[in-house]
Short mmCIF file of C-alpha atoms and ligand atoms in Angstrom, two decimals:
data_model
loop_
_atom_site.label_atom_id
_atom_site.label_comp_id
_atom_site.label_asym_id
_atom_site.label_seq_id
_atom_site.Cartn_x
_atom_site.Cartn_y
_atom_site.Cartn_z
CA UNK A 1 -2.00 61.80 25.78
CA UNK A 2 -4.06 61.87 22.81
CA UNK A 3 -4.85 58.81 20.84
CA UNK A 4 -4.33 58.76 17.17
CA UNK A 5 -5.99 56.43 14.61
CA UNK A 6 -5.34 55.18 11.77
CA UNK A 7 -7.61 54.89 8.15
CA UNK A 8 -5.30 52.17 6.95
CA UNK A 9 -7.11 48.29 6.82
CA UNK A 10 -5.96 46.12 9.16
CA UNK A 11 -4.35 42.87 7.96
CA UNK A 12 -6.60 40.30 8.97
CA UNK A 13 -6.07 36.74 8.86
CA UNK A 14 -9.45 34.64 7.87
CA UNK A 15 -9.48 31.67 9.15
CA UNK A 16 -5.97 32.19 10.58
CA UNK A 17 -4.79 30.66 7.28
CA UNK A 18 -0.71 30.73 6.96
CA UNK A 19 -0.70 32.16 10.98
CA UNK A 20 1.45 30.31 12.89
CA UNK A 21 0.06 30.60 16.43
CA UNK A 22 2.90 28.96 18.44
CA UNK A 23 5.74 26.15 18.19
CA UNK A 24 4.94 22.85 19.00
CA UNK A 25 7.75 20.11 19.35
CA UNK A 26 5.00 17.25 18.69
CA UNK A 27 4.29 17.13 15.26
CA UNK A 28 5.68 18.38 11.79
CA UNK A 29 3.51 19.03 8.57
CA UNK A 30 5.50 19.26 5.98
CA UNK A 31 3.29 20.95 2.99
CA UNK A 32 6.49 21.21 0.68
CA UNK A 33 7.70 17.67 0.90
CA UNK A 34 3.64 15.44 1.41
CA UNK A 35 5.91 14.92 5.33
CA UNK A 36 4.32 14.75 8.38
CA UNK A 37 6.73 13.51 11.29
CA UNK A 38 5.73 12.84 14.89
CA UNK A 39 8.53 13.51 17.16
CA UNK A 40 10.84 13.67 14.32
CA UNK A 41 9.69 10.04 12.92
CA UNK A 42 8.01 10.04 9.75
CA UNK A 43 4.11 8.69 10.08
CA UNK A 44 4.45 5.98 7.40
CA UNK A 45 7.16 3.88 9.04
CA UNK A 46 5.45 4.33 12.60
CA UNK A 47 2.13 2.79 10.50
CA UNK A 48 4.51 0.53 9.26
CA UNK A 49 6.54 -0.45 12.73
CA UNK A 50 4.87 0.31 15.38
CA UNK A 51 1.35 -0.37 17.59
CA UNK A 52 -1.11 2.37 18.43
CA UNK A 53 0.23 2.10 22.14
CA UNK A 54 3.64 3.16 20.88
CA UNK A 55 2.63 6.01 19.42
CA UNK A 56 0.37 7.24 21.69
CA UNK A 57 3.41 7.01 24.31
CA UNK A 58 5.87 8.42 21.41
CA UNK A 59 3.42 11.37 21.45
CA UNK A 60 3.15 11.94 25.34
CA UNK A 61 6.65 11.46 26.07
CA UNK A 62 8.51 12.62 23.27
CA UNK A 63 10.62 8.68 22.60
CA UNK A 64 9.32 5.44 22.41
CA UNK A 65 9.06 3.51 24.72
CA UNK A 66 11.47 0.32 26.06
CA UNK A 67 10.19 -2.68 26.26
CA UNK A 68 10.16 -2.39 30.00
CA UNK A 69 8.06 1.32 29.29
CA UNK A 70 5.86 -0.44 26.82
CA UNK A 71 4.92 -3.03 29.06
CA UNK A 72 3.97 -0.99 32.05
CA UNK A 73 2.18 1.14 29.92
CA UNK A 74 -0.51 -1.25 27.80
CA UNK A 75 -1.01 -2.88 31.45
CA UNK A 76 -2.15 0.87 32.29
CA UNK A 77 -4.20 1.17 29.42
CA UNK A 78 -5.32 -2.74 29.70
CA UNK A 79 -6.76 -2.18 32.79
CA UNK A 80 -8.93 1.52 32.21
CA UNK A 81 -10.74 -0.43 29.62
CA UNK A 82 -13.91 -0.95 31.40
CA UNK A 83 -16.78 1.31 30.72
CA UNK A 84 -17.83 3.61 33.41
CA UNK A 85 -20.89 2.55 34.66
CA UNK A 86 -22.43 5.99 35.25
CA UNK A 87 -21.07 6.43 31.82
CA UNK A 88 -23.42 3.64 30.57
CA UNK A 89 -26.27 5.28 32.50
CA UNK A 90 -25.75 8.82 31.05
CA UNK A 91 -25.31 7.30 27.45
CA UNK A 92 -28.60 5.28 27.67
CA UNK A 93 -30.85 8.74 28.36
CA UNK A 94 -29.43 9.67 25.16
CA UNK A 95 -31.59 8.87 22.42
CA UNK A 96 -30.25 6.33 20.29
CA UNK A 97 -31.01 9.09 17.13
CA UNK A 98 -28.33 11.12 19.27
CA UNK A 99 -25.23 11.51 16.73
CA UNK A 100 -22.57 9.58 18.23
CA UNK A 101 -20.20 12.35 18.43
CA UNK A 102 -22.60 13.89 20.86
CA UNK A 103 -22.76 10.73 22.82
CA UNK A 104 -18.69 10.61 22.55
CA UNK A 105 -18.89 14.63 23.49
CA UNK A 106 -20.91 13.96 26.72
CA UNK A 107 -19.06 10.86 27.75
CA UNK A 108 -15.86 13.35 27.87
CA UNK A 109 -17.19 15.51 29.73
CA UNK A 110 -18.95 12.88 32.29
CA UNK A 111 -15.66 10.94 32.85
CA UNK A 112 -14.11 14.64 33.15
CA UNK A 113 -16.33 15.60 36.24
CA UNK A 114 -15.65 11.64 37.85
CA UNK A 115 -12.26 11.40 37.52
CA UNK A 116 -10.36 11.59 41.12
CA UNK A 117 -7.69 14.16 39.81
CA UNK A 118 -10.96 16.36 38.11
CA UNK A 119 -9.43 19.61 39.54
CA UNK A 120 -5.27 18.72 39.56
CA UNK A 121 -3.63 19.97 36.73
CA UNK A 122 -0.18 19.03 37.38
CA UNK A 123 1.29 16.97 34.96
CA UNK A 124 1.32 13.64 36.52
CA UNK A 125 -2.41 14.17 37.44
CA UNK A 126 -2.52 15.44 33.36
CA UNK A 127 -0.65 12.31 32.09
CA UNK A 128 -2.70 10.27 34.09
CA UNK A 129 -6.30 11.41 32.61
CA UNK A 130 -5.12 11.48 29.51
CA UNK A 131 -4.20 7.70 29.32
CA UNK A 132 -8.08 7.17 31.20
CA UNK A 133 -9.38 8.77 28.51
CA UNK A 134 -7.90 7.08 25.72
CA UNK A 135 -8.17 3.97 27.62
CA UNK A 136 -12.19 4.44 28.31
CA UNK A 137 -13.18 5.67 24.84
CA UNK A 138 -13.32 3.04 22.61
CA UNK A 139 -15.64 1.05 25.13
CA UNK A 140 -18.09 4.06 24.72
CA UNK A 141 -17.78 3.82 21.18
CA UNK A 142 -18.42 0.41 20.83
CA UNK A 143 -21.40 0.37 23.36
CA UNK A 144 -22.98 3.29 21.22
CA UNK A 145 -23.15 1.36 18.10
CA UNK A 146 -24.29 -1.95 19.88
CA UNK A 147 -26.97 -0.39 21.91
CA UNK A 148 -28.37 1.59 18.40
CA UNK A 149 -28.25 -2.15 16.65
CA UNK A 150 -29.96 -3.28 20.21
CA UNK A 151 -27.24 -5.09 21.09
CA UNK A 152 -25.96 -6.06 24.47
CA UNK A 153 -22.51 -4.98 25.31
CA UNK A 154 -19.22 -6.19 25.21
CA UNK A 155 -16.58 -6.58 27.87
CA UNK A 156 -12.94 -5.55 26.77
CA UNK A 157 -10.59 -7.77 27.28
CA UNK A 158 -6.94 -7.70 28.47
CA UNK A 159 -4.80 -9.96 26.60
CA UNK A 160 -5.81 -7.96 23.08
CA UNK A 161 -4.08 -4.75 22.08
CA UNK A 162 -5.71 -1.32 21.66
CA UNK A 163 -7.26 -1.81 18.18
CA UNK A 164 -7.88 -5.67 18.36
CA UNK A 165 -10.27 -5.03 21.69
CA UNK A 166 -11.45 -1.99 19.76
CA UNK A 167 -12.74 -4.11 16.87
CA UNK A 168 -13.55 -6.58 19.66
CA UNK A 169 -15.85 -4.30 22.00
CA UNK A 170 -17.92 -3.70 18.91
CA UNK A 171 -18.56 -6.69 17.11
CA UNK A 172 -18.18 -9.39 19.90
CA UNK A 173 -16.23 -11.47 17.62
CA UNK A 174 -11.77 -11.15 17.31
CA UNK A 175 -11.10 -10.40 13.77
CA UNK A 176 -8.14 -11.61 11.31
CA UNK A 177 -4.28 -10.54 11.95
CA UNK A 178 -5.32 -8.06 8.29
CA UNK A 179 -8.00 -6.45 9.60
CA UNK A 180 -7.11 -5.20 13.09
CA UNK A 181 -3.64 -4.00 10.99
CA UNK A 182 -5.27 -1.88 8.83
CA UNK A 183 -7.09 -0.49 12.35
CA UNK A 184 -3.98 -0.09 13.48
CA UNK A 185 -2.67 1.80 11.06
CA UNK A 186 -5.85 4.51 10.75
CA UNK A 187 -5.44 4.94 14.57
CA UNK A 188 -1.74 5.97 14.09
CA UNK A 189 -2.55 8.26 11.11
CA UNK A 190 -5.69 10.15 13.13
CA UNK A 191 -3.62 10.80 16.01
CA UNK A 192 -1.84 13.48 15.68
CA UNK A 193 -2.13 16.57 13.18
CA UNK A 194 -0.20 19.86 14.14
CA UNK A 195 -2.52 22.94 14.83
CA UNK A 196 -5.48 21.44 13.30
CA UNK A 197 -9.20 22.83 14.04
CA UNK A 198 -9.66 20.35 17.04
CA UNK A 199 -6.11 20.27 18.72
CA UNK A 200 -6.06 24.65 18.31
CA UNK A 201 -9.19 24.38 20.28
CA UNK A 202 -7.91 22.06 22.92
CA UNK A 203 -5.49 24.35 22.87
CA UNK A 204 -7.43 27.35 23.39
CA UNK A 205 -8.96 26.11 25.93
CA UNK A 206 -6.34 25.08 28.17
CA UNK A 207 -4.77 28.40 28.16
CA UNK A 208 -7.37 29.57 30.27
CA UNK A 209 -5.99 27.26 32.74
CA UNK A 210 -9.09 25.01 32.29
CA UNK A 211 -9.27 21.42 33.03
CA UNK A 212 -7.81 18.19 30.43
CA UNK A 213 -10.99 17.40 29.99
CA UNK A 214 -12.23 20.46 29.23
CA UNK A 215 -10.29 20.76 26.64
CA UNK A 216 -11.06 17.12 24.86
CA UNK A 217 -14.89 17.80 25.25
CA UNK A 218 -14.68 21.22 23.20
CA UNK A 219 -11.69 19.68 20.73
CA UNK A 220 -14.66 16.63 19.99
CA UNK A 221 -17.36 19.68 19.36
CA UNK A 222 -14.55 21.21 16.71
CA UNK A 223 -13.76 17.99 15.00
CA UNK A 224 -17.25 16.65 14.18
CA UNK A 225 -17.82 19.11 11.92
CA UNK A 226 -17.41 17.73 8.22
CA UNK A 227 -14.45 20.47 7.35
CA UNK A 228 -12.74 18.68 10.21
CA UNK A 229 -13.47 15.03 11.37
CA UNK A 230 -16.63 14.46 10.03
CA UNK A 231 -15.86 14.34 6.78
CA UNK A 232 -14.77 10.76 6.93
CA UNK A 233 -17.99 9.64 7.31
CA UNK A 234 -19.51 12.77 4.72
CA UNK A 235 -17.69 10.42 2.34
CA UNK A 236 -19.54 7.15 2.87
CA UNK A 237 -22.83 9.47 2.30
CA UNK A 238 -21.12 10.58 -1.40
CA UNK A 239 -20.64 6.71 -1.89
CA UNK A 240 -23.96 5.93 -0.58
CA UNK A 241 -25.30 8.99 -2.95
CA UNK A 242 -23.47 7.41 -5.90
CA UNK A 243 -25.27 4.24 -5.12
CA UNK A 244 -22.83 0.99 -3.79
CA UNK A 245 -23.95 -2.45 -6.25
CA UNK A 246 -22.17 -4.64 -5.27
CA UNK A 247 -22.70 -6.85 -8.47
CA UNK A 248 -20.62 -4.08 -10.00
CA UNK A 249 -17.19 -4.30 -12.07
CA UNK A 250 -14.77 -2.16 -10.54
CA UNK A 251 -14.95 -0.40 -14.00
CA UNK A 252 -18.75 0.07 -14.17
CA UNK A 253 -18.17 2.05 -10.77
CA UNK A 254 -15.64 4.07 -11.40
CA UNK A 255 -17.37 5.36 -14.74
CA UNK A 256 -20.76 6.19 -12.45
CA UNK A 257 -18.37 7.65 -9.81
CA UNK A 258 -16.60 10.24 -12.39
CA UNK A 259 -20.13 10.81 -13.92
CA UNK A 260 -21.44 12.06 -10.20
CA UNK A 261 -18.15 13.83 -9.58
CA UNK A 262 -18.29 15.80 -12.75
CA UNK A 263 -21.93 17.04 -11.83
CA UNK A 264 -21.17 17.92 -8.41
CA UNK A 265 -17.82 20.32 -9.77
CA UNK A 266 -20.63 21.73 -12.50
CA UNK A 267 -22.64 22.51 -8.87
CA UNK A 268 -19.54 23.92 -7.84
CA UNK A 269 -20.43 21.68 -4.58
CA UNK A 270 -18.02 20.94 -2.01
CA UNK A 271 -17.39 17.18 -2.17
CA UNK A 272 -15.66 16.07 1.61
CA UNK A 273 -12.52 13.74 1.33
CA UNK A 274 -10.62 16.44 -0.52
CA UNK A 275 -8.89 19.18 -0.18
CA UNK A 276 -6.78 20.42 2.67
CA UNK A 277 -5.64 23.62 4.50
CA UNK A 278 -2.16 22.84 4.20
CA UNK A 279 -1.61 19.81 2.19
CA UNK A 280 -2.45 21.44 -1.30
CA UNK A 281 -0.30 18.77 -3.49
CA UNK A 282 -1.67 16.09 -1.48
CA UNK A 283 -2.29 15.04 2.14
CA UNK A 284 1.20 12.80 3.45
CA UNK A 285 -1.15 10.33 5.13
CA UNK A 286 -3.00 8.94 2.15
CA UNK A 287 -0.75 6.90 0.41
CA UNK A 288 -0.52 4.75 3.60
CA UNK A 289 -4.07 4.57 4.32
CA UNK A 290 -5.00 3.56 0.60
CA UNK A 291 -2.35 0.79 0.96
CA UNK A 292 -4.57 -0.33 4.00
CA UNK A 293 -7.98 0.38 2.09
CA UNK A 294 -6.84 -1.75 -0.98
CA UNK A 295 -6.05 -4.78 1.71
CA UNK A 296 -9.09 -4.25 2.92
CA UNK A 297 -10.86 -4.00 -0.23
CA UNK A 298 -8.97 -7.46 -1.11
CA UNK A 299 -9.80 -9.12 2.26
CA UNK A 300 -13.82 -8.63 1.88
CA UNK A 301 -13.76 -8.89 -1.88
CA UNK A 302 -15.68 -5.47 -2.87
CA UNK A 303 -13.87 -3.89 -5.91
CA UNK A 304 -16.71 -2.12 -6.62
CA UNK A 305 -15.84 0.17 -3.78
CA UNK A 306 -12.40 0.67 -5.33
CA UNK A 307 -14.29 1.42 -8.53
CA UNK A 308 -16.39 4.59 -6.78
CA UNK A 309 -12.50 5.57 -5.50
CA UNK A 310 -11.03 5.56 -8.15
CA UNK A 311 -13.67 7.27 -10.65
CA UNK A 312 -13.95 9.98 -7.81
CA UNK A 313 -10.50 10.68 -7.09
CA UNK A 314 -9.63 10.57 -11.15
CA UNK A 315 -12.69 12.90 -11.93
CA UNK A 316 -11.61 15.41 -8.95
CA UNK A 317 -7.99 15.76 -9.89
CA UNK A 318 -9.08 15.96 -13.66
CA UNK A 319 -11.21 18.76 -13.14
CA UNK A 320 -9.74 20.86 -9.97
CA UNK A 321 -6.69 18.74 -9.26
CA UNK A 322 -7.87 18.50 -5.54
CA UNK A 323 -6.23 15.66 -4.06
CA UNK A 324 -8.03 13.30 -1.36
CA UNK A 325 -7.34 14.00 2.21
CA UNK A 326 -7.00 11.06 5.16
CA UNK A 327 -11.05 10.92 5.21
CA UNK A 328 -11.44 9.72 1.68
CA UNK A 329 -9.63 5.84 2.29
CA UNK A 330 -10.47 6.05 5.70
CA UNK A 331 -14.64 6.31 5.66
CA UNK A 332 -14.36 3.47 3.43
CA UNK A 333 -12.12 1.06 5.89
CA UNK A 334 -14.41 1.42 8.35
CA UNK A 335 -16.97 0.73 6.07
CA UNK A 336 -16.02 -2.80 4.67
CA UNK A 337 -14.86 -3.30 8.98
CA UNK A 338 -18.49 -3.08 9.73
CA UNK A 339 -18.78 0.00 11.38
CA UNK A 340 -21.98 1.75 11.10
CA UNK A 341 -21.12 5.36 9.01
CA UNK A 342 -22.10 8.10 11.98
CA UNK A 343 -19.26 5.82 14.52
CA UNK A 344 -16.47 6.71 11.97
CA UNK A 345 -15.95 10.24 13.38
CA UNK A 346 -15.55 8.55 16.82
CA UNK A 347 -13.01 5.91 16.02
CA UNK A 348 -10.87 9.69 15.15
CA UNK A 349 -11.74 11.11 18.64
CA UNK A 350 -10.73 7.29 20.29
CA UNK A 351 -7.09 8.17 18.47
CA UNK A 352 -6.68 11.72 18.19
CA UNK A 353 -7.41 11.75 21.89
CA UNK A 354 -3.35 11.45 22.04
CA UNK A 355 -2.83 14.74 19.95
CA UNK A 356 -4.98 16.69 21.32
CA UNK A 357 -3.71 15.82 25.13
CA UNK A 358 -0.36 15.78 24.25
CA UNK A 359 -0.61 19.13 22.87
CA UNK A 360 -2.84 20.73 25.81
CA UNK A 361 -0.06 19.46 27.92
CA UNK A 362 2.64 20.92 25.59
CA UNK A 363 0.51 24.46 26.17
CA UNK A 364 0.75 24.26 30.11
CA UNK A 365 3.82 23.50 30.43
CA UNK A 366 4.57 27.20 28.48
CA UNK A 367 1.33 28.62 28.53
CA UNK A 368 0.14 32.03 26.82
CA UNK A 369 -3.42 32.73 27.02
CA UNK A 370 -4.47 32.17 23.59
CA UNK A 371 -6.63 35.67 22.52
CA UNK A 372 -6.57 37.17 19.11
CA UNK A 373 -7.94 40.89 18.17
CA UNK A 374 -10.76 41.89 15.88
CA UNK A 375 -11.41 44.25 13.30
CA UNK A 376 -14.84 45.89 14.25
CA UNK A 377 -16.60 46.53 10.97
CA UNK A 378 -20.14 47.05 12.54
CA UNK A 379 -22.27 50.05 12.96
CA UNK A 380 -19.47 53.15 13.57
CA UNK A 381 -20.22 54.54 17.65
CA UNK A 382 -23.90 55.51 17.72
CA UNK A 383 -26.12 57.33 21.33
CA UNK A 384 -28.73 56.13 22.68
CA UNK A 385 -31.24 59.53 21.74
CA UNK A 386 -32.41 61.15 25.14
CA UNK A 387 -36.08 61.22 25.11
CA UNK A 388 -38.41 63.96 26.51
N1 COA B 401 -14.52 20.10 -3.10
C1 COA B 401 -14.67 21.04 -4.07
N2 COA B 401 -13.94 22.15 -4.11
C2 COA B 401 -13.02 22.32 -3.14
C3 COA B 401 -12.82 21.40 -2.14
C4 COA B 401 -13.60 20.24 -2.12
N3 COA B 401 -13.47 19.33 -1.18
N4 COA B 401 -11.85 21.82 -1.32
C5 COA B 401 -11.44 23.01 -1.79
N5 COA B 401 -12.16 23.31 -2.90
C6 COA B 401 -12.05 24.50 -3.71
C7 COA B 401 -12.88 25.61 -3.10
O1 COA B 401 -14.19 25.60 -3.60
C8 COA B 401 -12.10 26.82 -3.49
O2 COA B 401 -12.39 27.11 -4.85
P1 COA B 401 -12.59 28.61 -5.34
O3 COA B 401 -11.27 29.28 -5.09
O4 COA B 401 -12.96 28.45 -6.76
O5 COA B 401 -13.68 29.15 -4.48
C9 COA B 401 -10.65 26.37 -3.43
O6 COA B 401 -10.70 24.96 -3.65
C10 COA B 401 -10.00 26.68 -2.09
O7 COA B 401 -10.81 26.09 -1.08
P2 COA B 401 -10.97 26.59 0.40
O8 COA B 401 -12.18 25.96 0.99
O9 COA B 401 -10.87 28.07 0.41
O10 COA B 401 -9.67 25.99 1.03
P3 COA B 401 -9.39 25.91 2.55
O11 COA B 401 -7.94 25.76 2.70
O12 COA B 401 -10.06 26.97 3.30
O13 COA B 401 -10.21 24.58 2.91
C11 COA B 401 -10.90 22.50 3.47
C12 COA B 401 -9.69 23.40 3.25
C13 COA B 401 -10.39 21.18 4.06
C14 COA B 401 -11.86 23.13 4.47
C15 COA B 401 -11.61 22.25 2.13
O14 COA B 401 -10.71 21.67 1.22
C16 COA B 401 -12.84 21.41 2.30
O15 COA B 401 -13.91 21.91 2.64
N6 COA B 401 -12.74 20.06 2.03
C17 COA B 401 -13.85 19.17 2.26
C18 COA B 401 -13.94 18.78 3.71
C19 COA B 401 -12.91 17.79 4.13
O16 COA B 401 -12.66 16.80 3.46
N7 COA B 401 -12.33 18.05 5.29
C20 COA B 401 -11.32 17.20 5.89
C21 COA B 401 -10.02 17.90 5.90
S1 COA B 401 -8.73 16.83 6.48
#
């Protein structure tokens, strides 16, 4: 048989832009129609209806839940709360200059190597780590920023729901029915994105028949990166660039914000918080979150910050028409929350958690080892010469 080859390019896909790698039946993103539907339910009435816990079990199950399923299930998540206390240790030989994604990264993978199912991946052991996980995260979280404030910890408690302990475990103090809404509503919006950076690698990873965890610890690597996750808190560093005063008119703001926008676009510099692989007439999710920014924005009485907003969003669409992506109202939430900027990027993980183990589940239970081809374009064959 003689093998014959071919001078014509190969088509290759950078970036795997416009490939679609698989089906999922867990989330739609709509690009046409700004839609992005979880199950078949749009996003925005889910932010509008429903808690974090419903979601999360929309996403694992494929329905919500009954009330009978809903209450069997918080008391599951209720009661995984606690942080591990090997956890705890690990986390404190980290130095507290350790970015907390890292911290988040390693506490993964450290609650991945304890858990009693570590090396069952049947779906009932699957299921069952990924509600531990979910549970356990946002008491790492929390105990990362307190112990880099050196503060003591926080217990969780049981009789608050997912984003009112969240809020809880960090600042030791319950806060208003408005804030822990607007929480709510970023936790429902992070959760679940399609074949996004992190959940492809989650993906990618279970298809070698790896472990859940596995696959969380690798999808945190992917999304901390500021073209993925980390741009949410890239965004408070553009504010914090810009300068917040808050003696500042809204007005006064917004004019300083357009001036720094229109000398970053004469950089040609990439400003994080907008922009999108798929969304390119805007991302579905902002409208929503910008409702629960603005509340926010009323609640702690800082229009200067809606100032910078505006005069960045105005001076972007102006000059590239770039629209903002879910980052851009979300760094700032968490901002007027109290959150320090590097613990935004792990408030995602705490919720996308759900995607990204609803979709590594959703790739076992059809799996194809996931293994794309290259196009060699180094040095053509070359021999090692023979010497004397
Ligand atoms: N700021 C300035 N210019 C941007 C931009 C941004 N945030 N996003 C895209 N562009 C420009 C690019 O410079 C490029 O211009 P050019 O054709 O003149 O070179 C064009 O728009 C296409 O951008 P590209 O990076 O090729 O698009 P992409 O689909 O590969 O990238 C992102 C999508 C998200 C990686 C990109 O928009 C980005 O880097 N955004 C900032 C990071 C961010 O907010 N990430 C969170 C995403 S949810």
């Amino acid at each position: 048989m003689t093998l014959t080859t071919t001078t014509e390019a190969p088509q290759v896909h950078r970036g795997l832009a416009g490939v679609i790698a698989d089906y999922t039946a867990i989330s739609k993103v709509n690009p046409e129609t700004n839609s992005l539907l979880y199950r078949g339910y749009p996003v925005q009435e889910l932010a509008a209806k429903c808690s974090f816990e419903e979601v999360a079990y929309l996403l694992w199950n494929g329905e919500l839940p009954t009330d009978a399923e809903l209450a069997e299930f918080t008391a599951r998540e209720r009661s995984a709360r606690a942080l591990d206390p090997v956890v705890k240790s690990v986390v404190d030989t980290l130095p507290t200059t350790a970015h907390p994604m890292d911290v988040c990264r390693t506490a993964a993978s450290v609650l991945g190597a304890r858990h009693e199912l570590a090396e069952d991946s049947t779906p009932e052991a699957n299921m069952k780590k990924a509600i531990d996980l979910w549970a356990a995260m946002p008491a790492v979280v929390a105990y990362d920023q307190r112990r880099r404030r050196g503060q003591e910890p926080i217990e969780p408690r049981e009789d608050l729901d997912y984003s009112a302990n969240f809020l809880w475990m960090t600042f030791g103090e319950e806060q208003v029915p408005e804030v822990v809404e607007a929480f709510n509503v970023s936790t429902i919006l992070y959760a679940e994105h399609s074949f996004n950076a992190s959940t492809f690698t989650a993906r990618v990873v279970t298809s070698t028949l790896s472990d859940l965890h596995s696959a969380v610890t690798a999808a945190i690597g992917a999304l901390k990166g500021p073209l993925h996750g980390g741009a949410n808190e890239a965004v408070m560093h553009t504010f914090d660039e810009i300068g917040i005063r808050s003696e500042e008119s809204l007005e006064e703001a917004a004019t300083r914000a357009r001036a720094w926008m229109k000398d970053a676009v004469d950089h040609k510099k990439k400003v994080m918080g907008f922009g999108h692989r798929v969304y390119k007439h805007g991302d579905s999710r902002v409208p929503t979150m910008k409702a629960a920014l603005d509340k926010m924005i009323a609640h702690y009485g800082r229009p200067e910050l809606l100032g910078l907003y505006n005069g960045l969003e105005q001076a972007m669409d102006e000059a590239k028409a770039i629209k903002p992506n879910l980052d851009y109202p979300a760094g700032p939430t968490y901002h007027l929350m109290g959150f320090d900027t590097p613990t935004f990027t792990p408030i995602f993980v705490a919720s996308r958690i759900t995607g990204w183990t609803a979709h590594a589940m959703e790739q076992l239970a059809a799996n194809s080892l996931i293994r794309p081809l290259s196009a060699y374009n180094g040095v053509e064959e070359r021999h090692i010469e023979a010497t004397q």
